[in-house]
């Protein structure tokens, strides 16, 4: 199965929509609750990153009997130093975003901790690609 | 213990999500950082916070939280309440600080 969701940069009222749809889909397929929980954390954080930092983005979801692969491609400023961005507590979020309780520099570490496989590539002034893979029988 | 029992025992005001008053509560989590809650809260917990925007409900729903308690008389945004009603996740308010309401809830649940 293949699904796509659009993400609008800056629009926090829709943040979490795709994660919620993915959660519902996995529940219907009776995927283990622990796997669903980790998928939700990873996907939500990745989704919020696009809303908080990019202009727009697309989530591509591919699902089969063994795994779900969630790819987020955004058009945005990109990340100049990924190692630095991966550090707990490091954030470039605006003060408005921080006031909402986002931008604590916990998003990418949360994804890494919860995803079975996590890959991130980025090009400055172009955008960032995040790929999250979750296996159902682990 | 249900959300409703906690509401009665701690004299909380219910602002939305009445459908979820019978949700079972297993514990609580106190934080105003959304990623902290996303990463560390567990299903069936009550989230104590001062954040009052719609994303609170998105997280509460994704994490299957039992309810949200807003401290210091903070009032939720309208779209936060809308989603609380839609999802059936109660939003409760208290005049107490996070420290005080957490202490009382801990006593109730321990």
JSON list of C-alpha atoms in Angstrom, two decimals:
[
{"chain": "A", "resi": 1, "resn": "UNK", "atom": "CA", "xyz": [0.00, 0.00, 0.00]},
{"chain": "A", "resi": 2, "resn": "UNK", "atom": "CA", "xyz": [1.18, 3.50, -0.78]},
{"chain": "A", "resi": 3, "resn": "UNK", "atom": "CA", "xyz": [-0.09, 6.77, 0.70]},
{"chain": "A", "resi": 4, "resn": "UNK", "atom": "CA", "xyz": [0.98, 10.38, 0.45]},
{"chain": "A", "resi": 5, "resn": "UNK", "atom": "CA", "xyz": [0.30, 13.36, 2.69]},
{"chain": "A", "resi": 6, "resn": "UNK", "atom": "CA", "xyz": [1.14, 17.01, 2.11]},
{"chain": "A", "resi": 7, "resn": "UNK", "atom": "CA", "xyz": [2.62, 19.15, 4.88]},
{"chain": "A", "resi": 8, "resn": "UNK", "atom": "CA", "xyz": [2.35, 22.92, 4.90]},
{"chain": "A", "resi": 9, "resn": "UNK", "atom": "CA", "xyz": [5.28, 24.75, 6.52]},
{"chain": "A", "resi": 10, "resn": "UNK", "atom": "CA", "xyz": [4.24, 26.95, 9.44]},
{"chain": "A", "resi": 11, "resn": "UNK", "atom": "CA", "xyz": [0.75, 25.48, 9.75]},
{"chain": "A", "resi": 12, "resn": "UNK", "atom": "CA", "xyz": [0.75, 23.97, 13.23]},
{"chain": "A", "resi": 13, "resn": "UNK", "atom": "CA", "xyz": [-3.00, 23.40, 13.28]},
{"chain": "A", "resi": 14, "resn": "UNK", "atom": "CA", "xyz": [-2.51, 20.45, 10.91]},
{"chain": "A", "resi": 15, "resn": "UNK", "atom": "CA", "xyz": [0.64, 19.09, 12.57]},
{"chain": "A", "resi": 16, "resn": "UNK", "atom": "CA", "xyz": [0.10, 15.47, 13.54]},
{"chain": "A", "resi": 17, "resn": "UNK", "atom": "CA", "xyz": [-2.61, 14.76, 10.98]},
{"chain": "A", "resi": 18, "resn": "UNK", "atom": "CA", "xyz": [-0.51, 12.32, 8.94]},
{"chain": "A", "resi": 19, "resn": "UNK", "atom": "CA", "xyz": [0.81, 10.65, 12.10]},
{"chain": "A", "resi": 20, "resn": "UNK", "atom": "CA", "xyz": [-2.75, 10.14, 13.27]},
{"chain": "A", "resi": 21, "resn": "UNK", "atom": "CA", "xyz": [-3.78, 8.61, 9.92]},
{"chain": "A", "resi": 22, "resn": "UNK", "atom": "CA", "xyz": [-0.77, 6.28, 9.98]},
{"chain": "A", "resi": 23, "resn": "UNK", "atom": "CA", "xyz": [-1.61, 5.24, 13.55]},
{"chain": "A", "resi": 24, "resn": "UNK", "atom": "CA", "xyz": [-5.21, 4.42, 12.56]},
{"chain": "A", "resi": 25, "resn": "UNK", "atom": "CA", "xyz": [-4.03, 2.43, 9.55]},
{"chain": "A", "resi": 26, "resn": "UNK", "atom": "CA", "xyz": [-1.57, 0.38, 11.65]},
{"chain": "A", "resi": 27, "resn": "UNK", "atom": "CA", "xyz": [-4.23, -0.29, 14.30]},
{"chain": "A", "resi": 28, "resn": "UNK", "atom": "CA", "xyz": [-6.59, -1.61, 11.64]},
{"chain": "A", "resi": 29, "resn": "UNK", "atom": "CA", "xyz": [-3.84, -3.98, 10.49]},
{"chain": "A", "resi": 30, "resn": "UNK", "atom": "CA", "xyz": [-3.40, -5.21, 14.09]},
{"chain": "A", "resi": 31, "resn": "UNK", "atom": "CA", "xyz": [0.24, -4.22, 14.22]},
{"chain": "A", "resi": 32, "resn": "UNK", "atom": "CA", "xyz": [1.82, -4.70, 17.67]},
{"chain": "A", "resi": 33, "resn": "UNK", "atom": "CA", "xyz": [0.96, -1.72, 19.95]},
{"chain": "A", "resi": 34, "resn": "UNK", "atom": "CA", "xyz": [4.61, -1.20, 20.90]},
{"chain": "A", "resi": 35, "resn": "UNK", "atom": "CA", "xyz": [5.58, -0.81, 17.24]},
{"chain": "A", "resi": 36, "resn": "UNK", "atom": "CA", "xyz": [2.67, 1.57, 16.66]},
{"chain": "A", "resi": 37, "resn": "UNK", "atom": "CA", "xyz": [3.72, 3.70, 19.63]},
{"chain": "A", "resi": 38, "resn": "UNK", "atom": "CA", "xyz": [7.30, 4.00, 18.38]},
{"chain": "A", "resi": 39, "resn": "UNK", "atom": "CA", "xyz": [6.10, 4.75, 14.86]},
{"chain": "A", "resi": 40, "resn": "UNK", "atom": "CA", "xyz": [3.81, 7.51, 16.14]},
{"chain": "A", "resi": 41, "resn": "UNK", "atom": "CA", "xyz": [6.61, 9.20, 18.10]},
{"chain": "A", "resi": 42, "resn": "UNK", "atom": "CA", "xyz": [9.00, 9.08, 15.14]},
{"chain": "A", "resi": 43, "resn": "UNK", "atom": "CA", "xyz": [6.49, 10.21, 12.54]},
{"chain": "A", "resi": 44, "resn": "UNK", "atom": "CA", "xyz": [5.05, 13.02, 14.65]},
{"chain": "A", "resi": 45, "resn": "UNK", "atom": "CA", "xyz": [8.49, 14.46, 15.39]},
{"chain": "A", "resi": 46, "resn": "UNK", "atom": "CA", "xyz": [9.46, 14.30, 11.71]},
{"chain": "A", "resi": 47, "resn": "UNK", "atom": "CA", "xyz": [6.17, 15.89, 10.70]},
{"chain": "A", "resi": 48, "resn": "UNK", "atom": "CA", "xyz": [6.57, 18.74, 13.21]},
{"chain": "A", "resi": 49, "resn": "UNK", "atom": "CA", "xyz": [10.12, 19.35, 11.98]},
{"chain": "A", "resi": 50, "resn": "UNK", "atom": "CA", "xyz": [8.77, 20.00, 8.48]},
{"chain": "A", "resi": 51, "resn": "UNK", "atom": "CA", "xyz": [6.06, 22.33, 9.83]},
{"chain": "A", "resi": 52, "resn": "UNK", "atom": "CA", "xyz": [8.54, 24.19, 12.06]},
{"chain": "A", "resi": 53, "resn": "UNK", "atom": "CA", "xyz": [11.43, 24.53, 9.62]},
{"chain": "A", "resi": 54, "resn": "UNK", "atom": "CA", "xyz": [10.44, 23.96, 5.99]},
{"chain": "A", "resi": 55, "resn": "UNK", "atom": "CA", "xyz": [8.20, 25.68, 3.45]},
{"chain": "A", "resi": 56, "resn": "UNK", "atom": "CA", "xyz": [6.40, 22.53, 2.42]},
{"chain": "A", "resi": 57, "resn": "UNK", "atom": "CA", "xyz": [6.83, 18.80, 2.40]},
{"chain": "A", "resi": 58, "resn": "UNK", "atom": "CA", "xyz": [5.43, 15.45, 1.37]},
{"chain": "A", "resi": 59, "resn": "UNK", "atom": "CA", "xyz": [5.17, 12.25, 3.38]},
{"chain": "A", "resi": 60, "resn": "UNK", "atom": "CA", "xyz": [5.39, 9.02, 1.38]},
{"chain": "A", "resi": 61, "resn": "UNK", "atom": "CA", "xyz": [4.18, 5.95, 3.23]},
{"chain": "A", "resi": 62, "resn": "UNK", "atom": "CA", "xyz": [4.81, 2.43, 1.96]},
{"chain": "A", "resi": 63, "resn": "UNK", "atom": "CA", "xyz": [3.40, -0.45, 3.89]},
{"chain": "A", "resi": 64, "resn": "UNK", "atom": "CA", "xyz": [3.59, -4.21, 3.41]},
{"chain": "A", "resi": 65, "resn": "UNK", "atom": "CA", "xyz": [3.19, -7.23, 5.68]},
{"chain": "A", "resi": 66, "resn": "UNK", "atom": "CA", "xyz": [6.62, -6.87, 7.23]},
{"chain": "A", "resi": 67, "resn": "UNK", "atom": "CA", "xyz": [7.27, -3.17, 7.58]},
{"chain": "A", "resi": 68, "resn": "UNK", "atom": "CA", "xyz": [6.23, 0.41, 7.14]},
{"chain": "A", "resi": 69, "resn": "UNK", "atom": "CA", "xyz": [8.56, 2.90, 5.44]},
{"chain": "A", "resi": 70, "resn": "UNK", "atom": "CA", "xyz": [7.82, 6.59, 6.02]},
{"chain": "A", "resi": 71, "resn": "UNK", "atom": "CA", "xyz": [9.74, 9.13, 3.96]},
{"chain": "A", "resi": 72, "resn": "UNK", "atom": "CA", "xyz": [9.47, 12.86, 4.52]},
{"chain": "A", "resi": 73, "resn": "UNK", "atom": "CA", "xyz": [10.85, 15.12, 1.79]},
{"chain": "A", "resi": 74, "resn": "UNK", "atom": "CA", "xyz": [10.75, 18.83, 2.38]},
{"chain": "A", "resi": 75, "resn": "UNK", "atom": "CA", "xyz": [11.55, 22.00, 0.52]},
{"chain": "A", "resi": 76, "resn": "UNK", "atom": "CA", "xyz": [13.28, 24.24, 3.00]},
{"chain": "A", "resi": 77, "resn": "UNK", "atom": "CA", "xyz": [16.49, 25.66, 4.40]},
{"chain": "A", "resi": 78, "resn": "UNK", "atom": "CA", "xyz": [18.12, 22.25, 4.89]},
{"chain": "A", "resi": 79, "resn": "UNK", "atom": "CA", "xyz": [20.50, 21.33, 7.70]},
{"chain": "A", "resi": 80, "resn": "UNK", "atom": "CA", "xyz": [24.14, 22.46, 7.35]},
{"chain": "A", "resi": 81, "resn": "UNK", "atom": "CA", "xyz": [25.50, 20.14, 10.07]},
{"chain": "A", "resi": 82, "resn": "UNK", "atom": "CA", "xyz": [23.47, 16.98, 10.66]},
{"chain": "A", "resi": 83, "resn": "UNK", "atom": "CA", "xyz": [25.68, 15.73, 13.53]},
{"chain": "A", "resi": 84, "resn": "UNK", "atom": "CA", "xyz": [25.02, 18.95, 15.39]},
{"chain": "A", "resi": 85, "resn": "UNK", "atom": "CA", "xyz": [21.28, 18.78, 14.64]},
{"chain": "A", "resi": 86, "resn": "UNK", "atom": "CA", "xyz": [21.18, 15.24, 16.06]},
{"chain": "A", "resi": 87, "resn": "UNK", "atom": "CA", "xyz": [22.50, 16.43, 19.44]},
{"chain": "A", "resi": 88, "resn": "UNK", "atom": "CA", "xyz": [19.98, 16.45, 22.27]},
{"chain": "A", "resi": 89, "resn": "UNK", "atom": "CA", "xyz": [19.06, 20.07, 23.06]},
{"chain": "A", "resi": 90, "resn": "UNK", "atom": "CA", "xyz": [20.32, 21.63, 19.84]},
{"chain": "A", "resi": 91, "resn": "UNK", "atom": "CA", "xyz": [17.62, 23.60, 18.03]},
{"chain": "A", "resi": 92, "resn": "UNK", "atom": "CA", "xyz": [17.30, 26.40, 15.48]},
{"chain": "A", "resi": 93, "resn": "UNK", "atom": "CA", "xyz": [13.55, 26.84, 16.07]},
{"chain": "A", "resi": 94, "resn": "UNK", "atom": "CA", "xyz": [12.13, 30.37, 16.26]},
{"chain": "A", "resi": 95, "resn": "UNK", "atom": "CA", "xyz": [11.09, 31.84, 19.61]},
{"chain": "A", "resi": 96, "resn": "UNK", "atom": "CA", "xyz": [7.41, 31.63, 18.54]},
{"chain": "A", "resi": 97, "resn": "UNK", "atom": "CA", "xyz": [7.80, 27.89, 17.94]},
{"chain": "A", "resi": 98, "resn": "UNK", "atom": "CA", "xyz": [9.60, 27.47, 21.28]},
{"chain": "A", "resi": 99, "resn": "UNK", "atom": "CA", "xyz": [6.84, 29.27, 23.15]},
{"chain": "A", "resi": 100, "resn": "UNK", "atom": "CA", "xyz": [4.45, 26.58, 21.96]},
{"chain": "A", "resi": 101, "resn": "UNK", "atom": "CA", "xyz": [6.65, 24.01, 23.66]},
{"chain": "A", "resi": 102, "resn": "UNK", "atom": "CA", "xyz": [8.31, 22.81, 20.47]},
{"chain": "A", "resi": 103, "resn": "UNK", "atom": "CA", "xyz": [11.93, 23.40, 19.51]},
{"chain": "A", "resi": 104, "resn": "UNK", "atom": "CA", "xyz": [13.55, 21.87, 22.57]},
{"chain": "A", "resi": 105, "resn": "UNK", "atom": "CA", "xyz": [16.07, 20.01, 20.45]},
{"chain": "A", "resi": 106, "resn": "UNK", "atom": "CA", "xyz": [14.50, 16.65, 21.28]},
{"chain": "A", "resi": 107, "resn": "UNK", "atom": "CA", "xyz": [12.83, 15.83, 17.96]},
{"chain": "A", "resi": 108, "resn": "UNK", "atom": "CA", "xyz": [15.59, 14.17, 15.96]},
{"chain": "A", "resi": 109, "resn": "UNK", "atom": "CA", "xyz": [16.95, 12.27, 19.00]},
{"chain": "A", "resi": 110, "resn": "UNK", "atom": "CA", "xyz": [13.38, 11.06, 19.67]},
{"chain": "A", "resi": 111, "resn": "UNK", "atom": "CA", "xyz": [13.16, 9.76, 16.10]},
{"chain": "A", "resi": 112, "resn": "UNK", "atom": "CA", "xyz": [16.51, 8.00, 16.33]},
{"chain": "A", "resi": 113, "resn": "UNK", "atom": "CA", "xyz": [15.58, 6.38, 19.64]},
{"chain": "A", "resi": 114, "resn": "UNK", "atom": "CA", "xyz": [12.22, 5.08, 18.40]},
{"chain": "A", "resi": 115, "resn": "UNK", "atom": "CA", "xyz": [12.78, 4.13, 14.76]},
{"chain": "A", "resi": 116, "resn": "UNK", "atom": "CA", "xyz": [14.11, 0.69, 13.78]},
{"chain": "A", "resi": 117, "resn": "UNK", "atom": "CA", "xyz": [16.01, 2.39, 10.98]},
{"chain": "A", "resi": 118, "resn": "UNK", "atom": "CA", "xyz": [16.46, 6.13, 10.52]},
{"chain": "A", "resi": 119, "resn": "UNK", "atom": "CA", "xyz": [18.22, 7.94, 7.72]},
{"chain": "A", "resi": 120, "resn": "UNK", "atom": "CA", "xyz": [18.56, 11.64, 7.16]},
{"chain": "A", "resi": 121, "resn": "UNK", "atom": "CA", "xyz": [20.10, 13.57, 4.27]},
{"chain": "A", "resi": 122, "resn": "UNK", "atom": "CA", "xyz": [19.96, 17.27, 3.66]},
{"chain": "A", "resi": 123, "resn": "UNK", "atom": "CA", "xyz": [21.03, 19.94, 1.22]},
{"chain": "A", "resi": 124, "resn": "UNK", "atom": "CA", "xyz": [21.30, 23.56, 2.35]},
{"chain": "A", "resi": 125, "resn": "UNK", "atom": "CA", "xyz": [18.75, 25.87, 0.68]},
{"chain": "A", "resi": 126, "resn": "UNK", "atom": "CA", "xyz": [17.05, 22.90, -0.89]},
{"chain": "A", "resi": 127, "resn": "UNK", "atom": "CA", "xyz": [15.57, 20.61, 1.73]},
{"chain": "A", "resi": 128, "resn": "UNK", "atom": "CA", "xyz": [15.81, 17.60, 4.00]},
{"chain": "A", "resi": 129, "resn": "UNK", "atom": "CA", "xyz": [14.86, 13.95, 3.51]},
{"chain": "A", "resi": 130, "resn": "UNK", "atom": "CA", "xyz": [14.07, 11.72, 6.44]},
{"chain": "A", "resi": 131, "resn": "UNK", "atom": "CA", "xyz": [13.42, 8.00, 6.10]},
{"chain": "A", "resi": 132, "resn": "UNK", "atom": "CA", "xyz": [11.94, 6.01, 8.97]},
{"chain": "A", "resi": 133, "resn": "UNK", "atom": "CA", "xyz": [11.53, 2.23, 8.76]},
{"chain": "A", "resi": 134, "resn": "UNK", "atom": "CA", "xyz": [9.62, 0.15, 11.29]},
{"chain": "A", "resi": 135, "resn": "UNK", "atom": "CA", "xyz": [9.53, -3.64, 11.26]},
{"chain": "A", "resi": 136, "resn": "UNK", "atom": "CA", "xyz": [6.40, -5.40, 12.53]},
{"chain": "A", "resi": 137, "resn": "UNK", "atom": "CA", "xyz": [7.94, -8.61, 13.80]},
{"chain": "A", "resi": 138, "resn": "UNK", "atom": "CA", "xyz": [10.93, -7.63, 15.81]},
{"chain": "B", "resi": 1, "resn": "UNK", "atom": "CA", "xyz": [-9.27, 5.43, 38.95]},
{"chain": "B", "resi": 2, "resn": "UNK", "atom": "CA", "xyz": [-11.26, 7.32, 36.32]},
{"chain": "B", "resi": 3, "resn": "UNK", "atom": "CA", "xyz": [-10.78, 10.88, 35.08]},
{"chain": "B", "resi": 4, "resn": "UNK", "atom": "CA", "xyz": [-14.12, 11.73, 36.67]},
{"chain": "B", "resi": 5, "resn": "UNK", "atom": "CA", "xyz": [-13.02, 10.54, 40.13]},
{"chain": "B", "resi": 6, "resn": "UNK", "atom": "CA", "xyz": [-9.88, 12.67, 39.82]},
{"chain": "B", "resi": 7, "resn": "UNK", "atom": "CA", "xyz": [-11.98, 15.64, 38.72]},
{"chain": "B", "resi": 8, "resn": "UNK", "atom": "CA", "xyz": [-14.17, 15.26, 41.83]},
{"chain": "B", "resi": 9, "resn": "UNK", "atom": "CA", "xyz": [-11.37, 14.60, 44.31]},
{"chain": "B", "resi": 10, "resn": "UNK", "atom": "CA", "xyz": [-9.21, 17.51, 43.09]},
{"chain": "B", "resi": 11, "resn": "UNK", "atom": "CA", "xyz": [-12.14, 19.87, 42.40]},
{"chain": "B", "resi": 12, "resn": "UNK", "atom": "CA", "xyz": [-11.13, 20.33, 38.77]},
{"chain": "B", "resi": 13, "resn": "UNK", "atom": "CA", "xyz": [-13.33, 22.14, 36.25]},
{"chain": "B", "resi": 14, "resn": "UNK", "atom": "CA", "xyz": [-14.13, 20.25, 33.08]},
{"chain": "B", "resi": 15, "resn": "UNK", "atom": "CA", "xyz": [-13.82, 22.40, 29.95]},
{"chain": "B", "resi": 16, "resn": "UNK", "atom": "CA", "xyz": [-14.21, 19.82, 27.19]},
{"chain": "B", "resi": 17, "resn": "UNK", "atom": "CA", "xyz": [-14.05, 16.18, 26.18]},
{"chain": "B", "resi": 18, "resn": "UNK", "atom": "CA", "xyz": [-16.80, 15.03, 28.58]},
{"chain": "B", "resi": 19, "resn": "UNK", "atom": "CA", "xyz": [-17.12, 11.80, 26.60]},
{"chain": "B", "resi": 20, "resn": "UNK", "atom": "CA", "xyz": [-13.82, 10.67, 28.10]},
{"chain": "B", "resi": 21, "resn": "UNK", "atom": "CA", "xyz": [-14.66, 11.16, 31.77]},
{"chain": "B", "resi": 22, "resn": "UNK", "atom": "CA", "xyz": [-14.67, 7.40, 32.28]},
{"chain": "B", "resi": 23, "resn": "UNK", "atom": "CA", "xyz": [-11.15, 7.01, 30.85]},
{"chain": "B", "resi": 24, "resn": "UNK", "atom": "CA", "xyz": [-8.97, 5.00, 33.22]},
{"chain": "B", "resi": 25, "resn": "UNK", "atom": "CA", "xyz": [-5.90, 6.76, 34.61]},
{"chain": "B", "resi": 26, "resn": "UNK", "atom": "CA", "xyz": [-2.67, 4.89, 35.24]},
{"chain": "B", "resi": 27, "resn": "UNK", "atom": "CA", "xyz": [-0.45, 7.82, 36.20]},
{"chain": "B", "resi": 28, "resn": "UNK", "atom": "CA", "xyz": [0.61, 11.29, 35.18]},
{"chain": "B", "resi": 29, "resn": "UNK", "atom": "CA", "xyz": [3.23, 13.27, 33.29]},
{"chain": "B", "resi": 30, "resn": "UNK", "atom": "CA", "xyz": [4.18, 16.90, 33.91]},
{"chain": "B", "resi": 31, "resn": "UNK", "atom": "CA", "xyz": [5.82, 18.90, 31.14]},
{"chain": "B", "resi": 32, "resn": "UNK", "atom": "CA", "xyz": [5.43, 21.94, 28.92]},
{"chain": "B", "resi": 33, "resn": "UNK", "atom": "CA", "xyz": [7.81, 20.61, 26.27]},
{"chain": "B", "resi": 34, "resn": "UNK", "atom": "CA", "xyz": [5.84, 18.74, 23.65]},
{"chain": "B", "resi": 35, "resn": "UNK", "atom": "CA", "xyz": [8.68, 16.48, 22.50]},
{"chain": "B", "resi": 36, "resn": "UNK", "atom": "CA", "xyz": [9.30, 15.50, 26.11]},
{"chain": "B", "resi": 37, "resn": "UNK", "atom": "CA", "xyz": [5.69, 14.34, 26.39]},
{"chain": "B", "resi": 38, "resn": "UNK", "atom": "CA", "xyz": [5.85, 12.70, 22.98]},
{"chain": "B", "resi": 39, "resn": "UNK", "atom": "CA", "xyz": [8.97, 10.79, 23.96]},
{"chain": "B", "resi": 40, "resn": "UNK", "atom": "CA", "xyz": [8.26, 9.96, 27.59]},
{"chain": "B", "resi": 41, "resn": "UNK", "atom": "CA", "xyz": [4.55, 10.00, 28.47]},
{"chain": "B", "resi": 42, "resn": "UNK", "atom": "CA", "xyz": [2.62, 6.73, 28.43]},
{"chain": "B", "resi": 43, "resn": "UNK", "atom": "CA", "xyz": [-0.88, 5.71, 27.45]},
{"chain": "B", "resi": 44, "resn": "UNK", "atom": "CA", "xyz": [-3.60, 6.33, 30.08]},
{"chain": "B", "resi": 45, "resn": "UNK", "atom": "CA", "xyz": [-1.60, 9.05, 31.84]},
{"chain": "B", "resi": 46, "resn": "UNK", "atom": "CA", "xyz": [-2.90, 12.49, 32.73]},
{"chain": "B", "resi": 47, "resn": "UNK", "atom": "CA", "xyz": [-0.81, 15.33, 31.23]},
{"chain": "B", "resi": 48, "resn": "UNK", "atom": "CA", "xyz": [-0.33, 18.36, 33.48]},
{"chain": "B", "resi": 49, "resn": "UNK", "atom": "CA", "xyz": [0.74, 21.47, 31.54]},
{"chain": "B", "resi": 50, "resn": "UNK", "atom": "CA", "xyz": [0.32, 25.19, 30.89]},
{"chain": "B", "resi": 51, "resn": "UNK", "atom": "CA", "xyz": [0.26, 24.76, 27.10]},
{"chain": "B", "resi": 52, "resn": "UNK", "atom": "CA", "xyz": [-3.16, 25.69, 25.73]},
{"chain": "B", "resi": 53, "resn": "UNK", "atom": "CA", "xyz": [-3.01, 25.20, 21.95]},
{"chain": "B", "resi": 54, "resn": "UNK", "atom": "CA", "xyz": [-4.42, 22.56, 19.64]},
{"chain": "B", "resi": 55, "resn": "UNK", "atom": "CA", "xyz": [-1.19, 20.58, 19.32]},
{"chain": "B", "resi": 56, "resn": "UNK", "atom": "CA", "xyz": [-1.62, 19.51, 22.95]},
{"chain": "B", "resi": 57, "resn": "UNK", "atom": "CA", "xyz": [-4.67, 17.51, 21.88]},
{"chain": "B", "resi": 58, "resn": "UNK", "atom": "CA", "xyz": [-2.87, 16.08, 18.84]},
{"chain": "B", "resi": 59, "resn": "UNK", "atom": "CA", "xyz": [-0.22, 14.69, 21.18]},
{"chain": "B", "resi": 60, "resn": "UNK", "atom": "CA", "xyz": [-2.76, 13.56, 23.80]},
{"chain": "B", "resi": 61, "resn": "UNK", "atom": "CA", "xyz": [-4.58, 11.63, 21.08]},
{"chain": "B", "resi": 62, "resn": "UNK", "atom": "CA", "xyz": [-1.46, 10.14, 19.47]},
{"chain": "B", "resi": 63, "resn": "UNK", "atom": "CA", "xyz": [-0.22, 9.00, 22.89]},
{"chain": "B", "resi": 64, "resn": "UNK", "atom": "CA", "xyz": [-3.66, 7.76, 24.04]},
{"chain": "B", "resi": 65, "resn": "UNK", "atom": "CA", "xyz": [-3.49, 9.96, 27.15]},
{"chain": "B", "resi": 66, "resn": "UNK", "atom": "CA", "xyz": [-6.43, 9.87, 29.57]},
{"chain": "B", "resi": 67, "resn": "UNK", "atom": "CA", "xyz": [-6.85, 13.64, 30.07]},
{"chain": "B", "resi": 68, "resn": "UNK", "atom": "CA", "xyz": [-5.09, 17.02, 30.14]},
{"chain": "B", "resi": 69, "resn": "UNK", "atom": "CA", "xyz": [-5.02, 19.25, 33.24]},
{"chain": "B", "resi": 70, "resn": "UNK", "atom": "CA", "xyz": [-4.31, 22.95, 32.68]},
{"chain": "B", "resi": 71, "resn": "UNK", "atom": "CA", "xyz": [-2.67, 24.62, 35.67]},
{"chain": "B", "resi": 72, "resn": "UNK", "atom": "CA", "xyz": [-2.91, 28.15, 37.14]},
{"chain": "B", "resi": 73, "resn": "UNK", "atom": "CA", "xyz": [-6.31, 28.79, 35.53]},
{"chain": "B", "resi": 74, "resn": "UNK", "atom": "CA", "xyz": [-4.87, 28.69, 32.02]},
{"chain": "B", "resi": 75, "resn": "UNK", "atom": "CA", "xyz": [-7.68, 28.65, 29.46]},
{"chain": "B", "resi": 76, "resn": "UNK", "atom": "CA", "xyz": [-7.49, 26.51, 26.30]},
{"chain": "B", "resi": 77, "resn": "UNK", "atom": "CA", "xyz": [-7.65, 27.97, 22.79]},
{"chain": "B", "resi": 78, "resn": "UNK", "atom": "CA", "xyz": [-10.96, 27.35, 21.08]},
{"chain": "B", "resi": 79, "resn": "UNK", "atom": "CA", "xyz": [-9.53, 24.84, 18.59]},
{"chain": "B", "resi": 80, "resn": "UNK", "atom": "CA", "xyz": [-7.90, 22.93, 21.46]},
{"chain": "B", "resi": 81, "resn": "UNK", "atom": "CA", "xyz": [-11.34, 22.52, 23.06]},
{"chain": "B", "resi": 82, "resn": "UNK", "atom": "CA", "xyz": [-12.84, 21.57, 19.70]},
{"chain": "B", "resi": 83, "resn": "UNK", "atom": "CA", "xyz": [-10.39, 18.73, 19.31]},
{"chain": "B", "resi": 84, "resn": "UNK", "atom": "CA", "xyz": [-10.84, 17.71, 22.95]},
{"chain": "B", "resi": 85, "resn": "UNK", "atom": "CA", "xyz": [-14.57, 17.24, 22.28]},
{"chain": "B", "resi": 86, "resn": "UNK", "atom": "CA", "xyz": [-13.95, 15.48, 19.00]},
{"chain": "B", "resi": 87, "resn": "UNK", "atom": "CA", "xyz": [-11.45, 13.02, 20.47]},
{"chain": "B", "resi": 88, "resn": "UNK", "atom": "CA", "xyz": [-13.23, 12.56, 23.79]},
{"chain": "B", "resi": 89, "resn": "UNK", "atom": "CA", "xyz": [-10.11, 13.45, 25.76]},
{"chain": "B", "resi": 90, "resn": "UNK", "atom": "CA", "xyz": [-11.10, 15.64, 28.71]},
{"chain": "B", "resi": 91, "resn": "UNK", "atom": "CA", "xyz": [-9.45, 19.01, 29.29]},
{"chain": "B", "resi": 92, "resn": "UNK", "atom": "CA", "xyz": [-9.65, 20.00, 32.96]},
{"chain": "B", "resi": 93, "resn": "UNK", "atom": "CA", "xyz": [-8.63, 23.23, 34.66]},
{"chain": "B", "resi": 94, "resn": "UNK", "atom": "CA", "xyz": [-7.34, 24.05, 38.12]},
{"chain": "B", "resi": 95, "resn": "UNK", "atom": "CA", "xyz": [-6.28, 27.21, 39.93]},
{"chain": "B", "resi": 96, "resn": "UNK", "atom": "CA", "xyz": [-3.45, 25.22, 41.51]},
{"chain": "B", "resi": 97, "resn": "UNK", "atom": "CA", "xyz": [0.17, 25.33, 40.31]},
{"chain": "B", "resi": 98, "resn": "UNK", "atom": "CA", "xyz": [1.79, 22.35, 38.58]},
{"chain": "B", "resi": 99, "resn": "UNK", "atom": "CA", "xyz": [3.61, 21.51, 41.83]},
{"chain": "B", "resi": 100, "resn": "UNK", "atom": "CA", "xyz": [0.44, 21.50, 43.92]},
{"chain": "B", "resi": 101, "resn": "UNK", "atom": "CA", "xyz": [-1.83, 19.61, 41.55]},
{"chain": "B", "resi": 102, "resn": "UNK", "atom": "CA", "xyz": [0.88, 17.06, 40.77]},
{"chain": "B", "resi": 103, "resn": "UNK", "atom": "CA", "xyz": [1.41, 16.41, 44.47]},
{"chain": "B", "resi": 104, "resn": "UNK", "atom": "CA", "xyz": [-2.28, 15.85, 45.03]},
{"chain": "B", "resi": 105, "resn": "UNK", "atom": "CA", "xyz": [-2.67, 13.62, 41.99]},
{"chain": "B", "resi": 106, "resn": "UNK", "atom": "CA", "xyz": [0.36, 11.58, 43.05]},
{"chain": "B", "resi": 107, "resn": "UNK", "atom": "CA", "xyz": [-1.19, 11.03, 46.48]},
{"chain": "B", "resi": 108, "resn": "UNK", "atom": "CA", "xyz": [-4.42, 9.86, 44.85]},
{"chain": "B", "resi": 109, "resn": "UNK", "atom": "CA", "xyz": [-2.77, 7.43, 42.47]},
{"chain": "B", "resi": 110, "resn": "UNK", "atom": "CA", "xyz": [0.06, 5.98, 44.54]}
]
